[in-house]
PDB file of C-alpha atoms in Angstrom:
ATOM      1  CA  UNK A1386      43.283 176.048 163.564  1.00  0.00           C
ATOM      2  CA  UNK A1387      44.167 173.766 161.327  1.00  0.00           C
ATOM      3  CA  UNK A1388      43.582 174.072 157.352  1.00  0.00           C
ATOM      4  CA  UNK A1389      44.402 171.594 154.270  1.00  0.00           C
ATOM      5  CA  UNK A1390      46.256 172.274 152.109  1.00  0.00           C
ATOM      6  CA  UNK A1391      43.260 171.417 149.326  1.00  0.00           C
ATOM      7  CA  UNK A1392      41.438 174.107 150.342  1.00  0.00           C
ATOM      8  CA  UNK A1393      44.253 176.758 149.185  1.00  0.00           C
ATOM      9  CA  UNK A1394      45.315 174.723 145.950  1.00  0.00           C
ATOM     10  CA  UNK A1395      47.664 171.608 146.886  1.00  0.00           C
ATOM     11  CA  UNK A1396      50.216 174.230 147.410  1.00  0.00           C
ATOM     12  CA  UNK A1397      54.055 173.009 147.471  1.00  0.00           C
ATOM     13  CA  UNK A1398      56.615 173.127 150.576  1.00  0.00           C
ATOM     14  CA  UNK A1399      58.624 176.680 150.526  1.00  0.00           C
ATOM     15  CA  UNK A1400      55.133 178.592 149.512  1.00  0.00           C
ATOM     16  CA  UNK A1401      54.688 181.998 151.761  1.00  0.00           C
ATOM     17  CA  UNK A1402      51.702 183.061 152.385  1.00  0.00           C
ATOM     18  CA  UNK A1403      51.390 186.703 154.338  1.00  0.00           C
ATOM     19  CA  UNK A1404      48.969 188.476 156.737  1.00  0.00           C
ATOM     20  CA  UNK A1405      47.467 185.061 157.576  1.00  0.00           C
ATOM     21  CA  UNK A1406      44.482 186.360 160.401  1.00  0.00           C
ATOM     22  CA  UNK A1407      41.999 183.973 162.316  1.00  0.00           C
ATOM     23  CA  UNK A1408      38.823 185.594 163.282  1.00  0.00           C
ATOM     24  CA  UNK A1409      36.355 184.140 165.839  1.00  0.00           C
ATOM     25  CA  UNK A1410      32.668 184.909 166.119  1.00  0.00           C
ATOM     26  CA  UNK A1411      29.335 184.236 167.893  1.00  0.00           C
ATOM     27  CA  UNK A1412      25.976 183.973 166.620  1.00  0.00           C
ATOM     28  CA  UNK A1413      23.813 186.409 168.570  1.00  0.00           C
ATOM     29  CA  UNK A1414      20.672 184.020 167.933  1.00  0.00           C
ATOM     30  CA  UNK A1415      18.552 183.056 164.633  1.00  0.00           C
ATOM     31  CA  UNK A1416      18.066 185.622 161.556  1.00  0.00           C
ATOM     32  CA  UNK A1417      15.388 187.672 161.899  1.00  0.00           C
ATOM     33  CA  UNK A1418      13.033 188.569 158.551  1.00  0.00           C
ATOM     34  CA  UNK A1419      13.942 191.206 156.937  1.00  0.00           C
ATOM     35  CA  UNK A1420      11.829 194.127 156.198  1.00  0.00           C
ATOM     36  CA  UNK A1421      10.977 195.385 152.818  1.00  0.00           C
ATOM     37  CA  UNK A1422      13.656 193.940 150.945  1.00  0.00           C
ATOM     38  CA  UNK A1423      16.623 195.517 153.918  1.00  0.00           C
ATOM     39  CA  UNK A1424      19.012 193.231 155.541  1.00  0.00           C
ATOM     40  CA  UNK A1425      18.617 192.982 159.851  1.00  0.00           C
ATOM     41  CA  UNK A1426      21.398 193.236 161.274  1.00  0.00           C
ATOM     42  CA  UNK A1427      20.559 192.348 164.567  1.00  0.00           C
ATOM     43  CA  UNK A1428      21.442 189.184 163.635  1.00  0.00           C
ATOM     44  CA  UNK A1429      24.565 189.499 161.990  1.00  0.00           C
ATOM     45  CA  UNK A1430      27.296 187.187 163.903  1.00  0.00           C
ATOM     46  CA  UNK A1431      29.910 189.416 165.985  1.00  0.00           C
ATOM     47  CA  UNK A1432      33.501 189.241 165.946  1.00  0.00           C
ATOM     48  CA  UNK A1433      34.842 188.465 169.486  1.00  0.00           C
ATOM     49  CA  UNK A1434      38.392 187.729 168.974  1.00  0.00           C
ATOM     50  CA  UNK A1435      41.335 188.239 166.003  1.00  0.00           C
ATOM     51  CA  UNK A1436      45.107 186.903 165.882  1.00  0.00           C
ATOM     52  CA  UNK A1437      47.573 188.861 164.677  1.00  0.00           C
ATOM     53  CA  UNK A1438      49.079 188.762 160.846  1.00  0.00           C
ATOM     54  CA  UNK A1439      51.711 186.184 160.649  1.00  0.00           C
ATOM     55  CA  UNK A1440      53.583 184.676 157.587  1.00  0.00           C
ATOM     56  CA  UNK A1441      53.397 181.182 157.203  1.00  0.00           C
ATOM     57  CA  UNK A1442      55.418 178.839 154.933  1.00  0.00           C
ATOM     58  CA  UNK A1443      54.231 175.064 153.938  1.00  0.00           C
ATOM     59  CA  UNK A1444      56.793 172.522 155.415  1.00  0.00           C
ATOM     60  CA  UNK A1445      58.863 175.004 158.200  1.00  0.00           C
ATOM     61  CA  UNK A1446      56.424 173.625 160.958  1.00  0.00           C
ATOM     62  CA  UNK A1447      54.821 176.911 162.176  1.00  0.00           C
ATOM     63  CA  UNK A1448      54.305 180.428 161.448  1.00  0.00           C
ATOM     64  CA  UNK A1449      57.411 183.131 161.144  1.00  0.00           C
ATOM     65  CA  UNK A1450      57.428 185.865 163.362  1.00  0.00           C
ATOM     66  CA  UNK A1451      55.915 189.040 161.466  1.00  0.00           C
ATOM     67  CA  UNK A1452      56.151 191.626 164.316  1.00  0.00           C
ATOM     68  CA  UNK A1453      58.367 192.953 167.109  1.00  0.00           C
ATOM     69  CA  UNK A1454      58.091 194.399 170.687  1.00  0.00           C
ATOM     70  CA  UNK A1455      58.747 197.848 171.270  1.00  0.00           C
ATOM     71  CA  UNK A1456      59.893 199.391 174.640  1.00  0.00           C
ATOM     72  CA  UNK A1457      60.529 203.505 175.052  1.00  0.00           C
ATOM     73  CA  UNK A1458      62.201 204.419 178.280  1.00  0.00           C
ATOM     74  CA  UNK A1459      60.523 207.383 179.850  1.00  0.00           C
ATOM     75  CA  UNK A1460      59.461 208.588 176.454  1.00  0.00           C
ATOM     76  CA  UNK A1461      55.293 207.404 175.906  1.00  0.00           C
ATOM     77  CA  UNK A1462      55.057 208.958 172.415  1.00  0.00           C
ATOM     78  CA  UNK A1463      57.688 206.241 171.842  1.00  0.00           C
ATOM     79  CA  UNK A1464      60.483 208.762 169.850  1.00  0.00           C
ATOM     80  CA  UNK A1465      63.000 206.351 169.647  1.00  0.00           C
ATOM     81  CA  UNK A1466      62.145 202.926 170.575  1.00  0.00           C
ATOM     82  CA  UNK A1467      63.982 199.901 171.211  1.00  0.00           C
ATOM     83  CA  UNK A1468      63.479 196.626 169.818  1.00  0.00           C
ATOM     84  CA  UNK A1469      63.181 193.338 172.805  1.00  0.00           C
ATOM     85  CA  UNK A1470      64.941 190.043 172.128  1.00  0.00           C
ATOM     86  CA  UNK A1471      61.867 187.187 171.547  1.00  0.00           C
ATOM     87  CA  UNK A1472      62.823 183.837 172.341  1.00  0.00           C
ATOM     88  CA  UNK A1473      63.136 181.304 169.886  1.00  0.00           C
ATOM     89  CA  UNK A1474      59.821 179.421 170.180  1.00  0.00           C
ATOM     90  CA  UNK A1475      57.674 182.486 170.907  1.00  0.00           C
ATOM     91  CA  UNK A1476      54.889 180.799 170.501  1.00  0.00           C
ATOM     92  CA  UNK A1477      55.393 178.558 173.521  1.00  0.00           C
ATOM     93  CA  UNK A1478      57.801 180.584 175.580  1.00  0.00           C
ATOM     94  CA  UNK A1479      55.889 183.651 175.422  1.00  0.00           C
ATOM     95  CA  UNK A1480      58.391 186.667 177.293  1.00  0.00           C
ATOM     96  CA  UNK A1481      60.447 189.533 176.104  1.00  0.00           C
ATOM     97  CA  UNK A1482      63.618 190.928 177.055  1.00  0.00           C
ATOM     98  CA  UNK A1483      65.569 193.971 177.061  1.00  0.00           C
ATOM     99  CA  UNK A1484      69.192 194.643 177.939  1.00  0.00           C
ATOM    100  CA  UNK A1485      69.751 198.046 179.430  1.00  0.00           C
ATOM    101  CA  UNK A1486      73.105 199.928 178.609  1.00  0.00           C
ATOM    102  CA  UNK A1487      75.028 201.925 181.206  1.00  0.00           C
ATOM    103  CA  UNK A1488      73.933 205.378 179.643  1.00  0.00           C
ATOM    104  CA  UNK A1489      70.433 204.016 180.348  1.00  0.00           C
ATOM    105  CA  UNK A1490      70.322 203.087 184.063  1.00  0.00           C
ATOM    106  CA  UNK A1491      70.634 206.408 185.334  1.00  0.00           C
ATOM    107  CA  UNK A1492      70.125 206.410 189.278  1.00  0.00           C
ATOM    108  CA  UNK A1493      65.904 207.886 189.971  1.00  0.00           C
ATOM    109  CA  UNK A1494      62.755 206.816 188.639  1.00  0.00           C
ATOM    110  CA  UNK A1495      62.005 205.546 185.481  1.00  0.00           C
ATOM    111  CA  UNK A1496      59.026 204.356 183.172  1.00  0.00           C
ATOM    112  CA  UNK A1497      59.130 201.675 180.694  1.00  0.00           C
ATOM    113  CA  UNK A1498      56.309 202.021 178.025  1.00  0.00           C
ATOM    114  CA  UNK A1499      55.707 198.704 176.043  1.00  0.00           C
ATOM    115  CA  UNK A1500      53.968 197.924 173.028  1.00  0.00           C
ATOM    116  CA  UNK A1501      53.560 195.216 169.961  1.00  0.00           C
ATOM    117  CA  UNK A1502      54.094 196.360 166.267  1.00  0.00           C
ATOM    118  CA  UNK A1503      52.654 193.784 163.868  1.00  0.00           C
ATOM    119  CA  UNK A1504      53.543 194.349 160.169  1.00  0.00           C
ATOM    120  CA  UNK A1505      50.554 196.047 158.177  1.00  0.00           C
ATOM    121  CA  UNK A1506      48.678 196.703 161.511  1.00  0.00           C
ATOM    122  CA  UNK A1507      48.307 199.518 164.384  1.00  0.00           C
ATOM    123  CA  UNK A1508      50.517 198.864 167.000  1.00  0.00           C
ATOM    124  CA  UNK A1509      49.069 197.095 170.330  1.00  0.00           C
ATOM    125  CA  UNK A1510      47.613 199.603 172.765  1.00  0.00           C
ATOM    126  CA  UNK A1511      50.631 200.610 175.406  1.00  0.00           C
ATOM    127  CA  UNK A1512      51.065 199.328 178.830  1.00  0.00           C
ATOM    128  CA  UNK A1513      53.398 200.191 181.260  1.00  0.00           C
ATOM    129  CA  UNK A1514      55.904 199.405 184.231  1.00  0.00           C
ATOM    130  CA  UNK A1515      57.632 201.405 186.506  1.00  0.00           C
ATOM    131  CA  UNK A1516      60.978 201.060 188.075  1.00  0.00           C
ATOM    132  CA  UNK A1517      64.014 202.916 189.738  1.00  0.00           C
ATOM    133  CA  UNK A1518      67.246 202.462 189.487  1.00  0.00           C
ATOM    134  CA  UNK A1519      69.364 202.894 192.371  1.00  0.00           C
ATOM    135  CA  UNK A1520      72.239 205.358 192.916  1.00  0.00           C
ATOM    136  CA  UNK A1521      74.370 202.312 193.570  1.00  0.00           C
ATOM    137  CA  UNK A1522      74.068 198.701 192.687  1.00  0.00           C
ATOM    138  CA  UNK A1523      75.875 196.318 194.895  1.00  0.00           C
ATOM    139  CA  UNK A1524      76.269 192.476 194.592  1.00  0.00           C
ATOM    140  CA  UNK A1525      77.431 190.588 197.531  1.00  0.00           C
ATOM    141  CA  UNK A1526      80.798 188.787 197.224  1.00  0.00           C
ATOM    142  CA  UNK A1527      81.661 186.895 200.251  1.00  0.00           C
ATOM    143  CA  UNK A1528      81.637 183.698 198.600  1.00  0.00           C
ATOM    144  CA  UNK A1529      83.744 184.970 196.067  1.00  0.00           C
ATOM    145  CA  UNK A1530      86.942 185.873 198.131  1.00  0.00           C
ATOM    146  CA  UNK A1531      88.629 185.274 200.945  1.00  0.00           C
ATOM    147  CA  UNK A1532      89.846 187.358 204.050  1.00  0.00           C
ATOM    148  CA  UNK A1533      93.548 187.339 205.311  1.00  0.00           C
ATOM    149  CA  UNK A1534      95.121 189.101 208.632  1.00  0.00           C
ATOM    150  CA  UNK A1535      98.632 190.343 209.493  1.00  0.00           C
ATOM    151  CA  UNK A1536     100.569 192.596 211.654  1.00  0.00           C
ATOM    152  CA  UNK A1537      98.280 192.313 214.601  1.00  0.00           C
ATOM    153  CA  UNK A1538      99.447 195.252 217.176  1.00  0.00           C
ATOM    154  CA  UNK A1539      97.896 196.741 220.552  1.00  0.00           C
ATOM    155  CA  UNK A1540      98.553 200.260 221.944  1.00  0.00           C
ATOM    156  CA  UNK A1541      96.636 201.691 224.678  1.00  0.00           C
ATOM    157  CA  UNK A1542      93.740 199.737 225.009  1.00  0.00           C
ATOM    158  CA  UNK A1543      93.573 199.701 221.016  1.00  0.00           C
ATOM    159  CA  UNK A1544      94.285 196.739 219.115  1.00  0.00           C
ATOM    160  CA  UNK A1545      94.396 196.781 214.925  1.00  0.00           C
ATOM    161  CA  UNK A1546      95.566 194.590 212.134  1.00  0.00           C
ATOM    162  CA  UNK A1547      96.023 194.433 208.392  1.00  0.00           C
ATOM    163  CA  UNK A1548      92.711 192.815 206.415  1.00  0.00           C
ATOM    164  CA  UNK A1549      93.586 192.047 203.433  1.00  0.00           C
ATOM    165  CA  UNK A1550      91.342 190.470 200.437  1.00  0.00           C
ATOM    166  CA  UNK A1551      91.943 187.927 197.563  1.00  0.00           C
ATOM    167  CA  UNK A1552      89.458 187.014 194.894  1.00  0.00           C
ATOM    168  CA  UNK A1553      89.663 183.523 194.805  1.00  0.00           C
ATOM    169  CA  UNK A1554      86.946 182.863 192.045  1.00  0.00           C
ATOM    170  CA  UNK A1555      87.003 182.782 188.521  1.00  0.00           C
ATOM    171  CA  UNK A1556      84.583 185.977 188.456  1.00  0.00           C
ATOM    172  CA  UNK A1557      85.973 189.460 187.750  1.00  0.00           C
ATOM    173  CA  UNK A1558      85.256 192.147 191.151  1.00  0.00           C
ATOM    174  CA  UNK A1559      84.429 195.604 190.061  1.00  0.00           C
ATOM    175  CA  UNK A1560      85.588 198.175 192.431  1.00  0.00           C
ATOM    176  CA  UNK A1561      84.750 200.519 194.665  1.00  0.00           C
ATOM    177  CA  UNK A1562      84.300 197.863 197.000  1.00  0.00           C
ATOM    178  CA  UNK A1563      82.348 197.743 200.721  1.00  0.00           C
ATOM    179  CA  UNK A1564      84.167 195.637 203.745  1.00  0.00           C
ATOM    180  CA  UNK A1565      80.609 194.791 206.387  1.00  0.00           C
ATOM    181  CA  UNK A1566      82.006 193.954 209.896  1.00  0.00           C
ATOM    182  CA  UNK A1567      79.506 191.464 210.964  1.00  0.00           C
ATOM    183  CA  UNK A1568      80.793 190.903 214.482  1.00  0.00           C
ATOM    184  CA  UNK A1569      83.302 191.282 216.583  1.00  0.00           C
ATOM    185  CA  UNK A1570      84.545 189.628 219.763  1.00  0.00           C
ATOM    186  CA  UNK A1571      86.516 190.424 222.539  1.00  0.00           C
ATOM    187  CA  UNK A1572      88.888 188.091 224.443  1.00  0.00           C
ATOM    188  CA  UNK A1573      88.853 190.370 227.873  1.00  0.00           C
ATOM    189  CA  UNK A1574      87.468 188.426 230.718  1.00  0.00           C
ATOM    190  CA  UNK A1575      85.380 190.043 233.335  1.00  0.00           C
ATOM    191  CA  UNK A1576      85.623 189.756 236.929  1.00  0.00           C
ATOM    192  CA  UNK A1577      84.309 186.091 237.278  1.00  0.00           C
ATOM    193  CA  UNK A1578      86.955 185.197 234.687  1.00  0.00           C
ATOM    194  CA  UNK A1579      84.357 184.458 231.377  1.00  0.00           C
ATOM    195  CA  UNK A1580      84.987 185.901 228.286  1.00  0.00           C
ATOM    196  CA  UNK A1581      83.071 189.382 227.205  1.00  0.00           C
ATOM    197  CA  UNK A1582      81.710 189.032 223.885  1.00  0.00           C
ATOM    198  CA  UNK A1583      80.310 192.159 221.679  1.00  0.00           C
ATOM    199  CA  UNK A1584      78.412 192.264 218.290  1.00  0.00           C
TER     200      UNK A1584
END
């Protein structure tokens, strides 16, 4: 929507204007008379759509946010909300996002309850996502480090040797950590004298 700046006064650059709203509307047909002096209103244009109040001022190049995204964790009467991060073009890059603490990702099922509080208005009706957290949260690191062997021994029919791990990235490893044995192969030979492999 665009408006000139005649029509509010030739304001200057810097003014603020608040709770700026755009309504839209259709025309349900032509008036209809009215009867003994008392206004029809079956003709009466209806509202179909309404933005949200913003603050505007002249000569910044768009509207200033005026309202925030709320999120309550398992809590839909919303006791103690937190606030999401907006991006900084929210008007084009329209997403939210909300960092969770340790204290809050507590392994079992959970419910995020959402909602949008505009200044001066009733907040947005709630919606709602559901999610679990898991009782551990693991993140693969086999690109990260590399595998070493030593002291390879072999006592009846056993054989063993020392693994040993080095982080060879930049990226900090938190512990406890999991060792996967993908494979493994033997270097027995059967009795037509080809290697046995196992996996």
């Amino acid at each position: 929507m665009t408006l000139p700046r005649s029509v509010l006064g030739s304001p200057a650059n810097g003014t603020k204007y608040t709770s700026i709203t755009g309504y839209a509307f259709s025309e349900r047909g032509p008036l209809l008379p009215m009867a003994a002096g008392t206004a029809n209103p079956s003709s009466m244009p209806i509202q179909v759509d309404a933005s949200g109040a913003a603050t505007y001022t002249l000569g910044e190049g768009g509207a200033n946010l005026n309202g925030v995204v709320e999120v309550s964790l398992d809590d839909a009467n919303f006791g103690s909300p937190r606030v999401a991060t907006l991006p900084a073009d929210a008007v084009n890059d329209n997403h939210w996002q909300l960092q969770l603490s340790g204290s809050e990702l507590v392994p079992g099922p959970h419910t995020a309850y959402v909602r949008q509080r505009i200044s001066g208005r009733d907040p947005s009706p709630v919606v709602s996502v559901s999610y679990t957290v898991a009782a551990t949260v693991e993140q693969p690191v086999t690109s990260l480090v590399s595998l070493m062997t030593a002291n390879p021994r072999s006592s009846l029919g056993v054989s063993s040797y020392d693994v040993s791990m080095k982080n060879t990235s930049t990226q900090t490893i938190f512990s406890p950590l999991r060792l996967e044995l993908a494979s493994i192969t033997s270097g027995e030979r059967n009795g037509n004298g080809s290697k046995c492999r196992q996996r």
